[in-house]
Coordinates of C-alpha atoms in Angstrom, one line a residue:
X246 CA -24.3 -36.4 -0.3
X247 CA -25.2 -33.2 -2.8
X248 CA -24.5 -31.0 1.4
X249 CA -21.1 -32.7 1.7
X250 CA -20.2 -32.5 -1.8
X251 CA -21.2 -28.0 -0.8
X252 CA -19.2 -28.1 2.2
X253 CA -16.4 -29.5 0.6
X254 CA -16.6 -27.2 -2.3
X255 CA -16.7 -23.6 0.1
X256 CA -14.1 -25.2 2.4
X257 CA -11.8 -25.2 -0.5
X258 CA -13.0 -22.5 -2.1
X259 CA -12.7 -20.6 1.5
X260 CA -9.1 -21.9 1.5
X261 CA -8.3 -20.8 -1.9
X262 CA -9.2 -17.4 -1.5
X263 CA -7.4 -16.7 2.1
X264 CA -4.5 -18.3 0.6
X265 CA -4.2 -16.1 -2.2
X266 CA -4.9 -13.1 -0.4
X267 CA -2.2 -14.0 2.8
X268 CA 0.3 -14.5 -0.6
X269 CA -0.9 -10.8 -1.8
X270 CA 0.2 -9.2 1.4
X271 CA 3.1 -10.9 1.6
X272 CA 5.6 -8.5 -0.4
X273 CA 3.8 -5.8 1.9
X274 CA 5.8 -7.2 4.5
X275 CA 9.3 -6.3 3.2
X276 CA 8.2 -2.8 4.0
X277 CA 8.6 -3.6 7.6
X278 CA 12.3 -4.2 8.4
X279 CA 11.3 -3.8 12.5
X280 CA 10.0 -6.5 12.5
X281 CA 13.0 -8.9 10.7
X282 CA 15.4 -6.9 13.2
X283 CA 13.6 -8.1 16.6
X284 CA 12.8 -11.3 15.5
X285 CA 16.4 -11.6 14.2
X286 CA 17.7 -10.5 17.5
X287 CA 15.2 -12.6 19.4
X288 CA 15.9 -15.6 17.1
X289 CA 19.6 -15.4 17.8
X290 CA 19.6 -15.1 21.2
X291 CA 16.8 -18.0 21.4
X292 CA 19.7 -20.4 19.6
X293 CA 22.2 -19.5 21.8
X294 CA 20.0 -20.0 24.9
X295 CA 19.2 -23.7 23.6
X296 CA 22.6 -24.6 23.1
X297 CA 23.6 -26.3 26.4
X298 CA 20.4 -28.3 25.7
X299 CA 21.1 -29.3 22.4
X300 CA 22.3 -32.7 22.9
X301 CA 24.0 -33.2 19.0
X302 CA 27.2 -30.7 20.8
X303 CA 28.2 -27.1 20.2
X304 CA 28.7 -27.6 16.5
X305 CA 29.3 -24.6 14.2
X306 CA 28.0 -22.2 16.8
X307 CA 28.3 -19.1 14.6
X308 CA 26.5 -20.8 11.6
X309 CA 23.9 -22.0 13.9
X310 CA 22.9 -19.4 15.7
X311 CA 23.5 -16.7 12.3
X312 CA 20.9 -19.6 10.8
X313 CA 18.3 -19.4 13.5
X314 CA 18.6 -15.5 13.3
X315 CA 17.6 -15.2 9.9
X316 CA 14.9 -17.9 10.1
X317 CA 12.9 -16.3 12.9
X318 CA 13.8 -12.6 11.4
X319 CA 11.9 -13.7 7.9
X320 CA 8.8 -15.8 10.1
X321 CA 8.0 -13.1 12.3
X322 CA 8.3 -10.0 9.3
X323 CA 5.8 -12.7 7.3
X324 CA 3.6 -13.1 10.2
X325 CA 2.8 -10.3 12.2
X326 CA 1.7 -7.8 9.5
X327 CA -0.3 -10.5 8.0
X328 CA -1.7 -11.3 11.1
X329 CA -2.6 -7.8 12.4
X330 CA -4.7 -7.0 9.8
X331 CA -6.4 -10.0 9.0
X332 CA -7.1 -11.8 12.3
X333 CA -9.1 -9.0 13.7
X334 CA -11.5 -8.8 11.2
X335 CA -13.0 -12.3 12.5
X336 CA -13.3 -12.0 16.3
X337 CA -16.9 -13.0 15.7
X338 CA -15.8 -16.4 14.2
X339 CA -14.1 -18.7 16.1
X340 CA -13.5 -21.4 13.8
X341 CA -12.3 -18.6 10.8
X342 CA -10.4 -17.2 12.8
X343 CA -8.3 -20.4 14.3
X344 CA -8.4 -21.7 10.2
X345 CA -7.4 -18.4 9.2
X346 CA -4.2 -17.9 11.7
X347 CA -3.3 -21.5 10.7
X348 CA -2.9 -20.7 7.4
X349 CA -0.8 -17.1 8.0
X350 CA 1.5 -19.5 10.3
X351 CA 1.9 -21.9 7.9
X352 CA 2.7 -19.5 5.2
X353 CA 4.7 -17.5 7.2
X354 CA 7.2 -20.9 7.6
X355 CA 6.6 -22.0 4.1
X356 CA 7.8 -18.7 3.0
X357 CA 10.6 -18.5 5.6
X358 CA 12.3 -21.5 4.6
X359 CA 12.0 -20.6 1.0
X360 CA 13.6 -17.3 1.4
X361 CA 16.1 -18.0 4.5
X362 CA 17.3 -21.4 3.0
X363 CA 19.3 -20.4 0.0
X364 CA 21.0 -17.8 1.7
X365 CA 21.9 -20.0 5.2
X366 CA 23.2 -22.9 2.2
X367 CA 25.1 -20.5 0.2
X368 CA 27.1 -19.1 3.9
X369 CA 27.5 -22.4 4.9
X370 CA 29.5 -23.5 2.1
X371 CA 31.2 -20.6 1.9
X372 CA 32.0 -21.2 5.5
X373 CA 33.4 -24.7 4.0
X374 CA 35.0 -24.4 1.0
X375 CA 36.8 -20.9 2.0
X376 CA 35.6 -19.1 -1.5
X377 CA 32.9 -16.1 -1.2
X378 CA 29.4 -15.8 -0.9
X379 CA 29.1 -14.4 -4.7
X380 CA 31.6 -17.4 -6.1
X381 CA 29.7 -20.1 -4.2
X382 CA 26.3 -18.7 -5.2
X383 CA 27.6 -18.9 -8.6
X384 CA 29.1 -22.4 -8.6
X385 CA 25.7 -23.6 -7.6
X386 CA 23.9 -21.7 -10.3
X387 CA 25.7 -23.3 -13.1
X388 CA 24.7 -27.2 -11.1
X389 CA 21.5 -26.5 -10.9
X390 CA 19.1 -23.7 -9.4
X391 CA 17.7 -26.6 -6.7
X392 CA 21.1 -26.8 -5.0
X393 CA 20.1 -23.6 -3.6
X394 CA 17.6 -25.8 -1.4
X395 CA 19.5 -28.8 -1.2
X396 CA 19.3 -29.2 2.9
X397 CA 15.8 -27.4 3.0
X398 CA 13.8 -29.5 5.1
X399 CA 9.9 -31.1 3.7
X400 CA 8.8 -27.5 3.2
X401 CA 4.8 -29.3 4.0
X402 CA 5.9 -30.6 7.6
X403 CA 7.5 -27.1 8.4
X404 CA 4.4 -25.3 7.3
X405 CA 2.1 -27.7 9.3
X406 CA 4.4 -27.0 12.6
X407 CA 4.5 -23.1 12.1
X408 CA 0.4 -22.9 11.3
X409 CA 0.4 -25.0 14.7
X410 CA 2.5 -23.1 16.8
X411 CA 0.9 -19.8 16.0
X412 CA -2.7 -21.1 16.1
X413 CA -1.6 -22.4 19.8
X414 CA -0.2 -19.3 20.8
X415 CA -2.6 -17.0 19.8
X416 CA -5.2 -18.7 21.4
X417 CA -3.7 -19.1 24.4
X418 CA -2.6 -15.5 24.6
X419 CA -6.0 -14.1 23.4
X420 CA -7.3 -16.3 26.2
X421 CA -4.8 -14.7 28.9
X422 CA -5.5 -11.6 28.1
X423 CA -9.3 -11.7 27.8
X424 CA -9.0 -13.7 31.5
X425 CA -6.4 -13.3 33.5
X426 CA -3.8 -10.4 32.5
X427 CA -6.1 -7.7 30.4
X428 CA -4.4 -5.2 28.6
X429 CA -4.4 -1.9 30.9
X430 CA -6.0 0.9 29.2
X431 CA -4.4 4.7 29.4
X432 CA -6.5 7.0 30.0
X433 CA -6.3 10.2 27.3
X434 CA -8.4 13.4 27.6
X435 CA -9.2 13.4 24.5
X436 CA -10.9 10.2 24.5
X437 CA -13.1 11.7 27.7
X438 CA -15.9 13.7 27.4
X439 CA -17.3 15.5 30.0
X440 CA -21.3 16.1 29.3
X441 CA -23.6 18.2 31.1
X442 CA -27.1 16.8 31.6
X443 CA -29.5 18.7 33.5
X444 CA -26.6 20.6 35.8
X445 CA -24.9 16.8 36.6
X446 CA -21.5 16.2 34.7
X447 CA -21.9 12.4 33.5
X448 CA -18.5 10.6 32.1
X449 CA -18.8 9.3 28.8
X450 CA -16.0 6.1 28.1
X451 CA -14.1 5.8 25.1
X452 CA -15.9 5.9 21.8
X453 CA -16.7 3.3 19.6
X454 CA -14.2 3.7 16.9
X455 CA -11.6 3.1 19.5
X456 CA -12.6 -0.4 20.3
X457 CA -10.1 -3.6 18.7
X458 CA -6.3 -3.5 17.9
X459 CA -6.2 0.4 17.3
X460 CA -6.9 1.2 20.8
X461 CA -3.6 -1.2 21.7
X462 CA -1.4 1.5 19.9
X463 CA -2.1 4.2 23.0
X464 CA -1.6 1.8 25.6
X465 CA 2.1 1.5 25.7
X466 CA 3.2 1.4 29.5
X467 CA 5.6 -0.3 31.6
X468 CA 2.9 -2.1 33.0
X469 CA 1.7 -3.8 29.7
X470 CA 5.2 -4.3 28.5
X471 CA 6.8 -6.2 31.2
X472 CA 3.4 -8.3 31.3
X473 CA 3.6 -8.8 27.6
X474 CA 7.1 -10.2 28.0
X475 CA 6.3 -12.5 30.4
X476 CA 3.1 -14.0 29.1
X477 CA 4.3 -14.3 25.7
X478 CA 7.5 -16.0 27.0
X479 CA 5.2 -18.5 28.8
X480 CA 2.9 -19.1 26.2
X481 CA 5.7 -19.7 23.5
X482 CA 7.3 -22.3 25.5
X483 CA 3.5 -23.8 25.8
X484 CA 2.6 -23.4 22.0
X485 CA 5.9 -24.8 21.4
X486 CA 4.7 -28.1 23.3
X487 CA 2.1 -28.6 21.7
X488 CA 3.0 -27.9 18.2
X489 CA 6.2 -30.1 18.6
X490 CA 4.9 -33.1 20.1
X491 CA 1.4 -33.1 17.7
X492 CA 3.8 -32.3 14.8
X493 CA 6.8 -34.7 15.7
X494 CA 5.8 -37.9 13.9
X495 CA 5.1 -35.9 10.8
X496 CA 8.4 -34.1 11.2
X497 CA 10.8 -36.9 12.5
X498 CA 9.4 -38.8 9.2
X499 CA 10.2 -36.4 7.0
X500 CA 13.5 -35.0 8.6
X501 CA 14.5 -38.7 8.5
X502 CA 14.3 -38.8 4.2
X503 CA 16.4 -36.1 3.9
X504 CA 20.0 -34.8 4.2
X505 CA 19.7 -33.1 7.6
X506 CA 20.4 -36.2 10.3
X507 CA 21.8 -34.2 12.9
X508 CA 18.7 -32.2 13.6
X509 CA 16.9 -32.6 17.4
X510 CA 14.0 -34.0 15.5
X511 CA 15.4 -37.1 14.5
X512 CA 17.2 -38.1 18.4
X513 CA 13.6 -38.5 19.3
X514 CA 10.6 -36.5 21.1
X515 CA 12.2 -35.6 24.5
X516 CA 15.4 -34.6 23.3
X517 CA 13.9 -32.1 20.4
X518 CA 11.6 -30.8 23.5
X519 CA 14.8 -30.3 25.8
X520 CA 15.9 -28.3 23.4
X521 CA 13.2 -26.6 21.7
X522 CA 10.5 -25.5 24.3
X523 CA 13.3 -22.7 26.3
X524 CA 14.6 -21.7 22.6
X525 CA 11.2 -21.3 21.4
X526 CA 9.8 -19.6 24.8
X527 CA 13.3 -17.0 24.9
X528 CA 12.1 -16.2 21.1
X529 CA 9.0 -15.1 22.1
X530 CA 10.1 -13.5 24.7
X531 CA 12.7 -11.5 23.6
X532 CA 10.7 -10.8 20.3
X533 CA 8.1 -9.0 22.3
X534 CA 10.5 -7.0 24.3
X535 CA 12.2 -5.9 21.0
X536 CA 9.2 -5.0 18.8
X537 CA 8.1 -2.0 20.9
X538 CA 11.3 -0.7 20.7
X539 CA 12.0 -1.1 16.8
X540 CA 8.5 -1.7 15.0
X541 CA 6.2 0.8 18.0
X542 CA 3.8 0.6 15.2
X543 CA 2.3 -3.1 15.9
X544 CA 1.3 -1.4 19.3
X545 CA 1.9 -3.5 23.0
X546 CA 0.5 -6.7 20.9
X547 CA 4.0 -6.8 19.5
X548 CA 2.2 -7.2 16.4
X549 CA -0.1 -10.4 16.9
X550 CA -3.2 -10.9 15.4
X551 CA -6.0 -10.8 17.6

């Protein structure tokens, strides 16, 4: 009893402390406006990708997609910075590591719909009523702050289906790229040393300082970058599988007690995967073709963890 009663205690204690820390770098992240842009774009273009599959009709196509945009701009700029400096650290530990990106996913969301939310609500009803965004954001102050998150969905059930989908993902693309489509290393003089021992020349590899996410930041090439597109575009519509059919009771409960009755979640399983899996694959996809381009930072990861 006195072991469980330990376990329990440094499992929450554990919890505690990468909670506080992922919430720590979180304002770190609004440093890193790259990042927002290409999963804006990505999440835009995702939405309107999904729309012939979205069996509740074309409805407010310009709200919907703008919405989508600015939810999957705010996920990925709380994710992948988070996740690229934190993730590494634990290659030696599975289990951390899968707890660990859990937890930066399901912040990431929790986060999301806290930020993105107020602003998608007060556009919509300015879309509605015909006043502006400053007026409407006004007239909801003086009802009360909440009405700022009045169609927010259960923020819980959204951070449970995030943490999901980007502990699926990353283990499936860690897995690819470990197994079947390695990253391909460019070779640099200067990590090559030529040594001379006893009149033979012997070829020394890269050194060890080189070895983890750094070394990812010199290996921009085609090659990688059309591969990375691809897998990641796979993989997404995979993770998103998973995390919507293990998350979907949980969701379609919740969804179901609140204003939002329109949503794909609440026709049922099949319908929400129609219409998810392709949006949720073309995000991925066009995320990692975007964040070379405007955040070359994060490296050919795009920015992923591990």
């Amino acid at each position: 009893m006195f072991e469980v009663v330990t376990y329990a205690y440094n499992g929450a204690s554990a919890a505690v402390y990468r909670g506080l820390k992922i919430e720590r770098e979180t304002p770190k992240t609004l440093r890193d406006p790259g990042t927002f842009l290409s999963g804006a774009v990505a999440g835009g273009l995702g939405r309107v990708v999904a729309l012939p599959f979205d069996q509740g009709g074309p409805k407010g196509i310009v709200q919907t997609v703008g919405r989508r945009a600015l939810q999957f701009g705010f996920l990925m700029m709380f994710y992948c910075p988070i996740a690229h400096k934190l993730l590494p650290a634990l290659e030696e530990d599975p289990l951390s590591k899968m707890l660990t990106t859990f937890m930066v996913g399901a912040f990431a969301g929790l986060n999301m719909r806290l930020v993105s939310n107020p602003i998608s609500r007060v556009m919509d009803e300015s879309r509605r009523i015909g006043k502006s965004p400053m007026d409407v954001a006004r007239i909801m102050k003086n009802k009360t702050i909440l009405q700022f998150w009045y169609t927010t969905p259960n923020l819980i059930a959204n951070a449970i289906y995030f943490g999901t989908l980007f502990t699926v993902f990353e283990g499936l693309r860690r897995f690819t790229e470990r197994n079947l489509a390695p990253i391909v290393q460019n070779e640099s003089a200067k990590d090559t040393v030529m040594m001379r021992y006893d009149n033979e020349s012997q070829l020394v590899g890269p050194s060890p300082r080189h070895r983890g996410p750094s070394v990812v930041d010199h290996n921009w090439n085609w090659k990688n970058y059309t591969t990375t597109i691809a897998l990641n575009f796979t993989i997404g519509g995979a993770a998103a599988t998973v995390a919507s059919t293990v998350c979907y009771p949980l969701s379609a409960h919740q969804y179901m007690q609140t204003v939002i009755h329109d949503s794909a979640v609440c026709r049922g399983l099949m319908p929400m995967l129609v219409k998810e899996v392709p949006m949720v694959a073309f995000m991925f996809g066009t995320f990692s073709a975007a964040q070379p381009l405007l955040a070359p930072r994060h490296g050919v990861r795009c920015g992923f963890g591990y």
